[in-house]
Protein backbone atom coordinates (compact mmCIF):
# COMPACT_ATOMS: atom_id res chain seq x y z
CA UNK A 1 0.00 0.00 0.00
CA UNK A 2 1.21 3.49 -0.78
CA UNK A 3 2.29 5.47 2.21
CA UNK A 4 0.44 8.69 2.95
CA UNK A 5 2.19 11.93 2.12
CA UNK A 6 3.07 14.38 4.88
CA UNK A 7 3.88 17.98 4.00
CA UNK A 8 5.19 20.72 6.23
CA UNK A 9 6.97 24.02 5.82
CA UNK A 10 9.35 25.99 7.99
CA UNK A 11 10.12 29.67 7.52
CA UNK A 12 13.85 30.41 7.36
CA UNK A 13 13.74 33.35 9.73
CA UNK A 14 16.82 32.39 11.73
CA UNK A 15 17.41 31.23 15.27
CA UNK A 16 15.58 27.93 15.43
CA UNK A 17 14.77 27.46 19.11
CA UNK A 18 13.74 24.74 21.53
CA UNK A 19 10.05 25.51 20.96
CA UNK A 20 10.42 24.92 17.21
CA UNK A 21 12.35 21.74 17.89
CA UNK A 22 10.23 20.10 20.60
CA UNK A 23 7.00 21.49 19.14
CA UNK A 24 7.54 20.52 15.52
CA UNK A 25 10.91 19.50 14.15
CA UNK A 26 11.50 16.49 16.34
CA UNK A 27 8.17 15.16 15.22
CA UNK A 28 8.97 15.81 11.55
CA UNK A 29 12.05 13.65 11.96
CA UNK A 30 10.03 10.79 13.47
CA UNK A 31 7.34 10.96 10.79
CA UNK A 32 9.95 9.96 8.22
CA UNK A 33 9.73 6.40 9.55
CA UNK A 34 6.06 6.05 8.67
CA UNK A 35 5.25 8.43 5.83
CA UNK A 36 6.48 9.86 2.55
CA UNK A 37 7.50 13.27 3.82
CA UNK A 38 7.95 16.53 1.97
CA UNK A 39 9.68 19.23 4.02
CA UNK A 40 10.04 22.62 2.51
CA UNK A 41 11.98 25.68 3.64
CA UNK A 42 9.31 28.22 2.75
CA UNK A 43 11.42 31.18 1.69
CA UNK A 44 8.64 32.70 -0.44
CA UNK A 45 6.46 32.91 2.65
CA UNK A 46 9.26 34.53 4.62
CA UNK A 47 9.60 37.46 2.19
CA UNK A 48 5.98 38.54 2.75
CA UNK A 49 7.22 40.56 5.73
CA UNK A 50 9.97 43.15 5.82
CA UNK A 51 13.43 41.57 5.60
CA UNK A 52 17.08 42.17 4.82
CA UNK A 53 18.21 40.22 1.72
CA UNK A 54 21.81 39.69 2.91
CA UNK A 55 20.72 38.41 6.30
CA UNK A 56 18.03 36.34 4.64
CA UNK A 57 20.50 34.56 2.40
CA UNK A 58 22.35 33.38 5.50
CA UNK A 59 19.20 32.51 7.43
CA UNK A 60 18.01 30.40 4.55
CA UNK A 61 21.13 28.23 4.39
CA UNK A 62 21.25 28.12 8.19
CA UNK A 63 17.66 26.86 8.39
CA UNK A 64 18.47 24.09 5.92
CA UNK A 65 21.58 23.16 7.87
CA UNK A 66 19.77 23.05 11.21
CA UNK A 67 17.01 20.88 9.78
CA UNK A 68 19.54 18.46 8.31
CA UNK A 69 21.45 18.37 11.60
CA UNK A 70 18.22 17.71 13.48
CA UNK A 71 17.60 14.62 11.39
CA UNK A 72 15.68 15.53 8.25
CA UNK A 73 17.01 12.84 5.93
CA UNK A 74 17.23 13.97 2.30
CA UNK A 75 17.53 10.36 1.16
CA UNK A 76 14.13 9.52 2.57
CA UNK A 77 12.26 12.83 2.37
CA UNK A 78 11.92 15.56 -0.22
CA UNK A 79 13.75 18.51 1.29
CA UNK A 80 14.26 21.77 -0.62
CA UNK A 81 13.70 25.53 -0.84
CA UNK A 82 10.20 26.53 -1.92
CA UNK A 83 11.48 29.22 -4.30
CA UNK A 84 13.36 26.57 -6.31
CA UNK A 85 10.17 24.81 -7.30
CA UNK A 86 8.05 27.15 -9.44
CA UNK A 87 4.99 24.87 -9.31
CA UNK A 88 4.21 26.21 -5.81
CA UNK A 89 3.70 29.68 -7.22
CA UNK A 90 1.75 28.48 -10.23
CA UNK A 91 -0.68 26.42 -8.19
CA UNK A 92 -1.01 29.33 -5.77
CA UNK A 93 -2.21 31.48 -8.67
CA UNK A 94 -4.77 28.89 -9.75
CA UNK A 95 -6.04 28.49 -6.17
CA UNK A 96 -6.11 32.27 -5.82
CA UNK A 97 -8.72 32.44 -8.53
CA UNK A 98 -11.03 30.42 -6.32
CA UNK A 99 -10.28 32.08 -2.99
CA UNK A 100 -12.94 34.60 -1.90
CA UNK A 101 -11.38 37.81 -0.59
CA UNK A 102 -13.95 37.63 2.21
CA UNK A 103 -12.22 34.49 3.47
CA UNK A 104 -8.78 36.11 3.36
CA UNK A 105 -10.15 39.13 5.22
CA UNK A 106 -10.91 36.84 8.15
CA UNK A 107 -7.39 35.39 8.49
CA UNK A 108 -6.21 36.27 11.99
CA UNK A 109 -2.48 35.97 11.23
CA UNK A 110 -2.78 38.49 8.44
CA UNK A 111 -4.67 40.89 10.66
CA UNK A 112 -2.18 40.42 13.51
CA UNK A 113 0.81 41.07 11.28
CA UNK A 114 -0.71 44.21 9.82
CA UNK A 115 -1.74 45.39 13.29
CA UNK A 116 1.91 44.95 14.34
CA UNK A 117 3.06 47.24 11.53
CA UNK A 118 3.77 44.96 8.55
CA UNK A 119 2.87 46.49 5.19
CA UNK A 120 -0.49 45.18 4.00
CA UNK A 121 0.76 43.88 0.64
CA UNK A 122 -0.75 41.30 -1.69
CA UNK A 123 1.87 38.66 -0.83
CA UNK A 124 1.09 38.85 2.87
CA UNK A 125 -2.61 38.81 2.09
CA UNK A 126 -2.38 35.72 -0.09
CA UNK A 127 0.08 33.93 2.22
CA UNK A 128 -2.55 31.30 3.12
CA UNK A 129 -3.20 30.60 -0.58
CA UNK A 130 0.49 29.85 -1.16
CA UNK A 131 0.42 27.63 1.90
CA UNK A 132 -2.56 25.76 0.46
CA UNK A 133 -0.64 25.35 -2.80
CA UNK A 134 2.38 23.93 -0.92
CA UNK A 135 0.25 21.25 0.66
CA UNK A 136 -2.04 20.41 -2.26
CA UNK A 137 0.75 20.39 -4.84
CA UNK A 138 2.03 17.04 -3.56
CA UNK A 139 -1.45 15.70 -2.80
CA UNK A 140 -0.41 15.58 0.85
CA UNK A 141 -2.99 14.18 3.22
CA UNK A 142 -1.33 14.97 6.55
CA UNK A 143 0.08 18.28 7.71
CA UNK A 144 1.99 18.57 10.99
CA UNK A 145 1.30 22.10 12.21
CA UNK A 146 0.98 24.11 15.37
CA UNK A 147 -2.28 25.53 16.63
CA UNK A 148 -1.53 28.91 15.09
CA UNK A 149 -1.80 27.38 11.59
CA UNK A 150 -5.18 25.73 12.03
CA UNK A 151 -7.11 28.49 10.32
CA UNK A 152 -4.80 28.31 7.31
CA UNK A 153 -5.24 24.55 7.12
CA UNK A 154 -9.02 24.93 7.34
CA UNK A 155 -8.84 27.24 4.34
CA UNK A 156 -6.65 24.72 2.52
CA UNK A 157 -9.28 22.05 3.09
CA UNK A 158 -12.00 24.35 1.77
CA UNK A 159 -9.93 25.10 -1.32
CA UNK A 160 -9.32 21.41 -1.97
CA UNK A 161 -13.06 20.77 -1.78
CA UNK A 162 -13.91 23.76 -3.91
CA UNK A 163 -11.38 22.69 -6.54
CA UNK A 164 -12.62 19.09 -6.51
CA UNK A 165 -16.26 20.14 -6.84
CA UNK A 166 -15.55 22.37 -9.77
CA UNK A 167 -12.86 20.41 -11.65
CA UNK A 168 -13.16 16.79 -10.56
CA UNK A 169 -11.58 14.83 -7.76
CA UNK A 170 -7.94 15.94 -7.84
CA UNK A 171 -6.84 16.77 -4.29
CA UNK A 172 -7.08 14.75 -1.09
CA UNK A 173 -8.57 16.96 1.65
CA UNK A 174 -5.62 17.24 4.06
CA UNK A 175 -5.77 16.85 7.81
CA UNK A 176 -3.76 18.41 10.60
CA UNK A 177 -1.40 16.11 12.41
CA UNK A 178 -0.84 17.21 15.98
CA UNK A 179 0.70 14.30 17.86
CA UNK A 180 0.73 14.04 21.63
CA UNK A 181 4.47 13.83 21.95
CA UNK A 182 5.00 17.41 20.83
CA UNK A 183 5.31 20.06 23.48
CA UNK A 184 3.99 23.57 23.62
CA UNK A 185 7.11 25.28 24.88
CA UNK A 186 6.62 28.62 26.62
CA UNK A 187 8.99 31.58 26.99
CA UNK A 188 11.53 31.24 29.80
CA UNK A 189 11.04 34.92 30.63
CA UNK A 190 7.25 35.00 30.43
CA UNK A 191 5.83 31.49 30.74
CA UNK A 192 2.34 32.66 29.78
CA UNK A 193 3.55 33.37 26.21
CA UNK A 194 4.84 30.89 23.65
CA UNK A 195 8.62 30.70 23.17
CA UNK A 196 9.23 32.96 20.19
CA UNK A 197 12.08 34.00 17.95
CA UNK A 198 10.86 37.59 17.90
CA UNK A 199 11.11 38.24 21.65
CA UNK A 200 13.88 40.84 22.13
CA UNK A 201 14.90 39.12 25.38
CA UNK A 202 17.39 36.43 24.36
CA UNK A 203 17.03 34.66 27.68
CA UNK A 204 13.42 33.92 26.82
CA UNK A 205 14.48 31.09 24.52
CA UNK A 206 17.05 28.33 24.19
CA UNK A 207 18.43 28.17 20.66
CA UNK A 208 18.89 24.75 19.18
CA UNK A 209 22.61 25.52 18.67
CA UNK A 210 23.29 27.13 22.06
CA UNK A 211 26.36 25.75 23.84
CA UNK A 212 25.77 23.67 26.99
CA UNK A 213 26.93 26.61 29.16
CA UNK A 214 24.48 28.98 27.57
CA UNK A 215 21.64 26.46 27.84
CA UNK A 216 22.35 26.03 31.55
CA UNK A 217 22.49 29.79 32.18
CA UNK A 218 19.21 30.38 30.38
CA UNK A 219 17.40 27.58 32.17
CA UNK A 220 18.78 28.73 35.52
CA UNK A 221 17.44 32.20 34.87
CA UNK A 222 14.00 30.95 33.79
CA UNK A 223 11.18 32.76 35.58
CA UNK A 224 9.47 30.59 38.21
CA UNK A 225 7.61 31.65 41.38
CA UNK A 226 8.22 32.03 45.09
CA UNK A 227 6.53 28.82 46.24
CA UNK A 228 9.32 26.21 46.48
CA UNK A 229 7.43 23.07 45.30
CA UNK A 230 7.98 21.53 41.93
CA UNK A 231 4.54 20.56 40.65
CA UNK A 232 2.52 20.86 37.47
CA UNK A 233 -0.02 23.70 37.58
CA UNK A 234 -0.14 25.90 34.51
CA UNK A 235 -2.35 28.49 36.24
CA UNK A 236 -0.46 28.98 39.48
CA UNK A 237 2.99 27.82 38.39
CA UNK A 238 3.36 28.41 34.65
CA UNK A 239 7.18 28.67 34.77
CA UNK A 240 7.72 25.43 36.67
CA UNK A 241 5.10 23.67 34.55
CA UNK A 242 6.90 24.77 31.39
CA UNK A 243 10.19 23.39 32.70
CA UNK A 244 8.48 20.13 33.65
CA UNK A 245 7.01 19.83 30.18
CA UNK A 246 10.36 20.57 28.54
CA UNK A 247 12.12 17.98 30.70
CA UNK A 248 9.40 15.40 30.16
CA UNK A 249 9.55 15.84 26.39
CA UNK A 250 13.35 15.63 26.33
CA UNK A 251 13.62 12.57 28.56
CA UNK A 252 10.44 10.70 27.64
CA UNK A 253 9.62 10.51 31.36
CA UNK A 254 6.13 11.34 32.60
CA UNK A 255 5.49 14.61 34.41
CA UNK A 256 4.30 12.59 37.42
CA UNK A 257 7.56 10.73 37.74
CA UNK A 258 9.49 14.00 37.50
CA UNK A 259 7.33 15.54 40.20
CA UNK A 260 7.92 12.47 42.37
CA UNK A 261 11.66 12.91 42.01
CA UNK A 262 12.01 16.70 42.15
CA UNK A 263 8.87 17.79 44.05
CA UNK A 264 10.80 19.01 47.05
CA UNK A 265 14.33 19.10 45.65
CA UNK A 266 14.31 22.90 45.34
CA UNK A 267 14.35 24.94 42.16
CA UNK A 268 18.15 25.01 41.88
CA UNK A 269 18.48 21.27 41.66
CA UNK A 270 15.42 20.90 39.48
CA UNK A 271 16.63 23.51 36.99
CA UNK A 272 20.00 21.79 36.74
CA UNK A 273 18.25 18.53 35.91
CA UNK A 274 16.16 20.29 33.26
CA UNK A 275 19.31 21.85 31.82
CA UNK A 276 21.02 18.41 31.72
CA UNK A 277 18.05 16.97 29.83
CA UNK A 278 17.97 19.79 27.28
CA UNK A 279 21.75 19.70 26.79
CA UNK A 280 21.63 15.94 26.19
CA UNK A 281 18.78 16.34 23.71
CA UNK A 282 20.55 19.05 21.73
CA UNK A 283 24.08 17.59 21.80
CA UNK A 284 23.73 15.33 18.73
CA UNK A 285 22.21 18.19 16.71
CA UNK A 286 25.02 20.55 17.64
CA UNK A 287 27.66 18.06 16.65
CA UNK A 288 25.92 17.11 13.39
CA UNK A 289 25.66 20.83 12.61
CA UNK A 290 29.35 21.36 13.22
CA UNK A 291 30.17 18.50 10.85
CA UNK A 292 28.13 19.90 7.97
CA UNK A 293 29.73 22.47 5.71
CA UNK A 294 27.81 25.00 3.65
CA UNK A 295 28.88 23.48 0.31
CA UNK A 296 27.50 20.14 1.35
CA UNK A 297 24.23 21.78 2.40
CA UNK A 298 24.03 23.63 -0.94
CA UNK A 299 24.60 20.38 -2.81
CA UNK A 300 21.85 18.62 -0.84
CA UNK A 301 19.42 21.47 -1.45
CA UNK A 302 20.13 21.55 -5.19
CA UNK A 303 19.48 17.87 -5.46
CA UNK A 304 16.35 18.22 -3.32
CA UNK A 305 15.03 20.94 -5.61
CA UNK A 306 15.60 18.76 -8.67
CA UNK A 307 13.76 15.82 -7.13
CA UNK A 308 10.95 18.06 -5.89
CA UNK A 309 10.56 19.70 -9.32
CA UNK A 310 10.27 16.34 -11.03
CA UNK A 311 7.60 15.23 -8.62
CA UNK A 312 5.80 18.61 -8.65
CA UNK A 313 5.71 18.70 -12.46
CA UNK A 314 3.85 15.40 -12.56
CA UNK A 315 1.27 16.55 -10.05
CA UNK A 316 0.93 19.98 -11.58
CA UNK A 317 0.12 18.41 -14.93
CA UNK A 318 -2.98 16.88 -13.33
CA UNK A 319 -4.12 20.29 -12.02
CA UNK A 320 -3.40 21.92 -15.38
CA UNK A 321 -5.41 19.34 -17.25
CA UNK A 322 -8.31 19.66 -14.83
CA UNK A 323 -8.42 23.45 -15.17
CA UNK A 324 -8.09 23.59 -18.96
CA UNK A 325 -4.45 24.68 -18.91
CA UNK A 326 -2.95 21.51 -20.39
CA UNK A 327 -0.01 21.77 -22.76
CA UNK A 328 -0.96 21.64 -26.44
N1 LIG B 1 2.76 29.07 7.69
C1 LIG B 1 3.59 28.08 8.29
C2 LIG B 1 4.21 28.65 9.57
O1 LIG B 1 4.44 29.83 9.67
C3 LIG B 1 4.71 27.65 7.36
C4 LIG B 1 4.16 26.93 6.17
C5 LIG B 1 4.17 27.35 4.88
C6 LIG B 1 3.56 25.66 6.18
N2 LIG B 1 3.60 26.43 4.08
C7 LIG B 1 3.23 25.38 4.82
C8 LIG B 1 3.26 24.73 7.20
C9 LIG B 1 2.57 24.20 4.50
C10 LIG B 1 2.63 23.56 6.86
C11 LIG B 1 2.27 23.29 5.51
O2 LIG B 1 4.50 27.90 10.46
Coordinates of C-alpha atoms and ligand atoms in Angstrom, one line a residue:
X1 CA 0.0 0.0 0.0
X2 CA 1.2 3.5 -0.8
X3 CA 2.3 5.5 2.2
X4 CA 0.4 8.7 2.9
X5 CA 2.2 11.9 2.1
X6 CA 3.1 14.4 4.9
X7 CA 3.9 18.0 4.0
X8 CA 5.2 20.7 6.2
X9 CA 7.0 24.0 5.8
X10 CA 9.4 26.0 8.0
X11 CA 10.1 29.7 7.5
X12 CA 13.9 30.4 7.4
X13 CA 13.7 33.3 9.7
X14 CA 16.8 32.4 11.7
X15 CA 17.4 31.2 15.3
X16 CA 15.6 27.9 15.4
X17 CA 14.8 27.5 19.1
X18 CA 13.7 24.7 21.5
X19 CA 10.0 25.5 21.0
X20 CA 10.4 24.9 17.2
X21 CA 12.4 21.7 17.9
X22 CA 10.2 20.1 20.6
X23 CA 7.0 21.5 19.1
X24 CA 7.5 20.5 15.5
X25 CA 10.9 19.5 14.2
X26 CA 11.5 16.5 16.3
X27 CA 8.2 15.2 15.2
X28 CA 9.0 15.8 11.5
X29 CA 12.1 13.7 12.0
X30 CA 10.0 10.8 13.5
X31 CA 7.3 11.0 10.8
X32 CA 10.0 10.0 8.2
X33 CA 9.7 6.4 9.6
X34 CA 6.1 6.0 8.7
X35 CA 5.3 8.4 5.8
X36 CA 6.5 9.9 2.5
X37 CA 7.5 13.3 3.8
X38 CA 7.9 16.5 2.0
X39 CA 9.7 19.2 4.0
X40 CA 10.0 22.6 2.5
X41 CA 12.0 25.7 3.6
X42 CA 9.3 28.2 2.7
X43 CA 11.4 31.2 1.7
X44 CA 8.6 32.7 -0.4
X45 CA 6.5 32.9 2.7
X46 CA 9.3 34.5 4.6
X47 CA 9.6 37.5 2.2
X48 CA 6.0 38.5 2.7
X49 CA 7.2 40.6 5.7
X50 CA 10.0 43.2 5.8
X51 CA 13.4 41.6 5.6
X52 CA 17.1 42.2 4.8
X53 CA 18.2 40.2 1.7
X54 CA 21.8 39.7 2.9
X55 CA 20.7 38.4 6.3
X56 CA 18.0 36.3 4.6
X57 CA 20.5 34.6 2.4
X58 CA 22.3 33.4 5.5
X59 CA 19.2 32.5 7.4
X60 CA 18.0 30.4 4.5
X61 CA 21.1 28.2 4.4
X62 CA 21.3 28.1 8.2
X63 CA 17.7 26.9 8.4
X64 CA 18.5 24.1 5.9
X65 CA 21.6 23.2 7.9
X66 CA 19.8 23.1 11.2
X67 CA 17.0 20.9 9.8
X68 CA 19.5 18.5 8.3
X69 CA 21.5 18.4 11.6
X70 CA 18.2 17.7 13.5
X71 CA 17.6 14.6 11.4
X72 CA 15.7 15.5 8.2
X73 CA 17.0 12.8 5.9
X74 CA 17.2 14.0 2.3
X75 CA 17.5 10.4 1.2
X76 CA 14.1 9.5 2.6
X77 CA 12.3 12.8 2.4
X78 CA 11.9 15.6 -0.2
X79 CA 13.8 18.5 1.3
X80 CA 14.3 21.8 -0.6
X81 CA 13.7 25.5 -0.8
X82 CA 10.2 26.5 -1.9
X83 CA 11.5 29.2 -4.3
X84 CA 13.4 26.6 -6.3
X85 CA 10.2 24.8 -7.3
X86 CA 8.0 27.2 -9.4
X87 CA 5.0 24.9 -9.3
X88 CA 4.2 26.2 -5.8
X89 CA 3.7 29.7 -7.2
X90 CA 1.8 28.5 -10.2
X91 CA -0.7 26.4 -8.2
X92 CA -1.0 29.3 -5.8
X93 CA -2.2 31.5 -8.7
X94 CA -4.8 28.9 -9.7
X95 CA -6.0 28.5 -6.2
X96 CA -6.1 32.3 -5.8
X97 CA -8.7 32.4 -8.5
X98 CA -11.0 30.4 -6.3
X99 CA -10.3 32.1 -3.0
X100 CA -12.9 34.6 -1.9
X101 CA -11.4 37.8 -0.6
X102 CA -14.0 37.6 2.2
X103 CA -12.2 34.5 3.5
X104 CA -8.8 36.1 3.4
X105 CA -10.1 39.1 5.2
X106 CA -10.9 36.8 8.2
X107 CA -7.4 35.4 8.5
X108 CA -6.2 36.3 12.0
X109 CA -2.5 36.0 11.2
X110 CA -2.8 38.5 8.4
X111 CA -4.7 40.9 10.7
X112 CA -2.2 40.4 13.5
X113 CA 0.8 41.1 11.3
X114 CA -0.7 44.2 9.8
X115 CA -1.7 45.4 13.3
X116 CA 1.9 45.0 14.3
X117 CA 3.1 47.2 11.5
X118 CA 3.8 45.0 8.6
X119 CA 2.9 46.5 5.2
X120 CA -0.5 45.2 4.0
X121 CA 0.8 43.9 0.6
X122 CA -0.7 41.3 -1.7
X123 CA 1.9 38.7 -0.8
X124 CA 1.1 38.9 2.9
X125 CA -2.6 38.8 2.1
X126 CA -2.4 35.7 -0.1
X127 CA 0.1 33.9 2.2
X128 CA -2.5 31.3 3.1
X129 CA -3.2 30.6 -0.6
X130 CA 0.5 29.8 -1.2
X131 CA 0.4 27.6 1.9
X132 CA -2.6 25.8 0.5
X133 CA -0.6 25.4 -2.8
X134 CA 2.4 23.9 -0.9
X135 CA 0.2 21.3 0.7
X136 CA -2.0 20.4 -2.3
X137 CA 0.7 20.4 -4.8
X138 CA 2.0 17.0 -3.6
X139 CA -1.4 15.7 -2.8
X140 CA -0.4 15.6 0.9
X141 CA -3.0 14.2 3.2
X142 CA -1.3 15.0 6.6
X143 CA 0.1 18.3 7.7
X144 CA 2.0 18.6 11.0
X145 CA 1.3 22.1 12.2
X146 CA 1.0 24.1 15.4
X147 CA -2.3 25.5 16.6
X148 CA -1.5 28.9 15.1
X149 CA -1.8 27.4 11.6
X150 CA -5.2 25.7 12.0
X151 CA -7.1 28.5 10.3
X152 CA -4.8 28.3 7.3
X153 CA -5.2 24.6 7.1
X154 CA -9.0 24.9 7.3
X155 CA -8.8 27.2 4.3
X156 CA -6.6 24.7 2.5
X157 CA -9.3 22.1 3.1
X158 CA -12.0 24.3 1.8
X159 CA -9.9 25.1 -1.3
X160 CA -9.3 21.4 -2.0
X161 CA -13.1 20.8 -1.8
X162 CA -13.9 23.8 -3.9
X163 CA -11.4 22.7 -6.5
X164 CA -12.6 19.1 -6.5
X165 CA -16.3 20.1 -6.8
X166 CA -15.5 22.4 -9.8
X167 CA -12.9 20.4 -11.6
X168 CA -13.2 16.8 -10.6
X169 CA -11.6 14.8 -7.8
X170 CA -7.9 15.9 -7.8
X171 CA -6.8 16.8 -4.3
X172 CA -7.1 14.8 -1.1
X173 CA -8.6 17.0 1.6
X174 CA -5.6 17.2 4.1
X175 CA -5.8 16.8 7.8
X176 CA -3.8 18.4 10.6
X177 CA -1.4 16.1 12.4
X178 CA -0.8 17.2 16.0
X179 CA 0.7 14.3 17.9
X180 CA 0.7 14.0 21.6
X181 CA 4.5 13.8 22.0
X182 CA 5.0 17.4 20.8
X183 CA 5.3 20.1 23.5
X184 CA 4.0 23.6 23.6
X185 CA 7.1 25.3 24.9
X186 CA 6.6 28.6 26.6
X187 CA 9.0 31.6 27.0
X188 CA 11.5 31.2 29.8
X189 CA 11.0 34.9 30.6
X190 CA 7.2 35.0 30.4
X191 CA 5.8 31.5 30.7
X192 CA 2.3 32.7 29.8
X193 CA 3.5 33.4 26.2
X194 CA 4.8 30.9 23.7
X195 CA 8.6 30.7 23.2
X196 CA 9.2 33.0 20.2
X197 CA 12.1 34.0 18.0
X198 CA 10.9 37.6 17.9
X199 CA 11.1 38.2 21.7
X200 CA 13.9 40.8 22.1
X201 CA 14.9 39.1 25.4
X202 CA 17.4 36.4 24.4
X203 CA 17.0 34.7 27.7
X204 CA 13.4 33.9 26.8
X205 CA 14.5 31.1 24.5
X206 CA 17.0 28.3 24.2
X207 CA 18.4 28.2 20.7
X208 CA 18.9 24.7 19.2
X209 CA 22.6 25.5 18.7
X210 CA 23.3 27.1 22.1
X211 CA 26.4 25.8 23.8
X212 CA 25.8 23.7 27.0
X213 CA 26.9 26.6 29.2
X214 CA 24.5 29.0 27.6
X215 CA 21.6 26.5 27.8
X216 CA 22.3 26.0 31.5
X217 CA 22.5 29.8 32.2
X218 CA 19.2 30.4 30.4
X219 CA 17.4 27.6 32.2
X220 CA 18.8 28.7 35.5
X221 CA 17.4 32.2 34.9
X222 CA 14.0 31.0 33.8
X223 CA 11.2 32.8 35.6
X224 CA 9.5 30.6 38.2
X225 CA 7.6 31.6 41.4
X226 CA 8.2 32.0 45.1
X227 CA 6.5 28.8 46.2
X228 CA 9.3 26.2 46.5
X229 CA 7.4 23.1 45.3
X230 CA 8.0 21.5 41.9
X231 CA 4.5 20.6 40.6
X232 CA 2.5 20.9 37.5
X233 CA 0.0 23.7 37.6
X234 CA -0.1 25.9 34.5
X235 CA -2.4 28.5 36.2
X236 CA -0.5 29.0 39.5
X237 CA 3.0 27.8 38.4
X238 CA 3.4 28.4 34.6
X239 CA 7.2 28.7 34.8
X240 CA 7.7 25.4 36.7
X241 CA 5.1 23.7 34.6
X242 CA 6.9 24.8 31.4
X243 CA 10.2 23.4 32.7
X244 CA 8.5 20.1 33.7
X245 CA 7.0 19.8 30.2
X246 CA 10.4 20.6 28.5
X247 CA 12.1 18.0 30.7
X248 CA 9.4 15.4 30.2
X249 CA 9.6 15.8 26.4
X250 CA 13.3 15.6 26.3
X251 CA 13.6 12.6 28.6
X252 CA 10.4 10.7 27.6
X253 CA 9.6 10.5 31.4
X254 CA 6.1 11.3 32.6
X255 CA 5.5 14.6 34.4
X256 CA 4.3 12.6 37.4
X257 CA 7.6 10.7 37.7
X258 CA 9.5 14.0 37.5
X259 CA 7.3 15.5 40.2
X260 CA 7.9 12.5 42.4
X261 CA 11.7 12.9 42.0
X262 CA 12.0 16.7 42.1
X263 CA 8.9 17.8 44.0
X264 CA 10.8 19.0 47.0
X265 CA 14.3 19.1 45.6
X266 CA 14.3 22.9 45.3
X267 CA 14.4 24.9 42.2
X268 CA 18.1 25.0 41.9
X269 CA 18.5 21.3 41.7
X270 CA 15.4 20.9 39.5
X271 CA 16.6 23.5 37.0
X272 CA 20.0 21.8 36.7
X273 CA 18.3 18.5 35.9
X274 CA 16.2 20.3 33.3
X275 CA 19.3 21.8 31.8
X276 CA 21.0 18.4 31.7
X277 CA 18.1 17.0 29.8
X278 CA 18.0 19.8 27.3
X279 CA 21.7 19.7 26.8
X280 CA 21.6 15.9 26.2
X281 CA 18.8 16.3 23.7
X282 CA 20.5 19.1 21.7
X283 CA 24.1 17.6 21.8
X284 CA 23.7 15.3 18.7
X285 CA 22.2 18.2 16.7
X286 CA 25.0 20.5 17.6
X287 CA 27.7 18.1 16.6
X288 CA 25.9 17.1 13.4
X289 CA 25.7 20.8 12.6
X290 CA 29.4 21.4 13.2
X291 CA 30.2 18.5 10.9
X292 CA 28.1 19.9 8.0
X293 CA 29.7 22.5 5.7
X294 CA 27.8 25.0 3.6
X295 CA 28.9 23.5 0.3
X296 CA 27.5 20.1 1.4
X297 CA 24.2 21.8 2.4
X298 CA 24.0 23.6 -0.9
X299 CA 24.6 20.4 -2.8
X300 CA 21.9 18.6 -0.8
X301 CA 19.4 21.5 -1.4
X302 CA 20.1 21.6 -5.2
X303 CA 19.5 17.9 -5.5
X304 CA 16.3 18.2 -3.3
X305 CA 15.0 20.9 -5.6
X306 CA 15.6 18.8 -8.7
X307 CA 13.8 15.8 -7.1
X308 CA 11.0 18.1 -5.9
X309 CA 10.6 19.7 -9.3
X310 CA 10.3 16.3 -11.0
X311 CA 7.6 15.2 -8.6
X312 CA 5.8 18.6 -8.7
X313 CA 5.7 18.7 -12.5
X314 CA 3.9 15.4 -12.6
X315 CA 1.3 16.5 -10.0
X316 CA 0.9 20.0 -11.6
X317 CA 0.1 18.4 -14.9
X318 CA -3.0 16.9 -13.3
X319 CA -4.1 20.3 -12.0
X320 CA -3.4 21.9 -15.4
X321 CA -5.4 19.3 -17.3
X322 CA -8.3 19.7 -14.8
X323 CA -8.4 23.4 -15.2
X324 CA -8.1 23.6 -19.0
X325 CA -4.5 24.7 -18.9
X326 CA -3.0 21.5 -20.4
X327 CA 0.0 21.8 -22.8
X328 CA -1.0 21.6 -26.4
Ligands
LIG1 N1 2.8 29.1 7.7 C1 3.6 28.1 8.3 C2 4.2 28.6 9.6 O1 4.4 29.8 9.7 C3 4.7 27.6 7.4 C4 4.2 26.9 6.2 C5 4.2 27.4 4.9 C6 3.6 25.7 6.2 N2 3.6 26.4 4.1 C7 3.2 25.4 4.8 C8 3.3 24.7 7.2 C9 2.6 24.2 4.5 C10 2.6 23.6 6.9 C11 2.3 23.3 5.5 O2 4.5 27.9 10.5

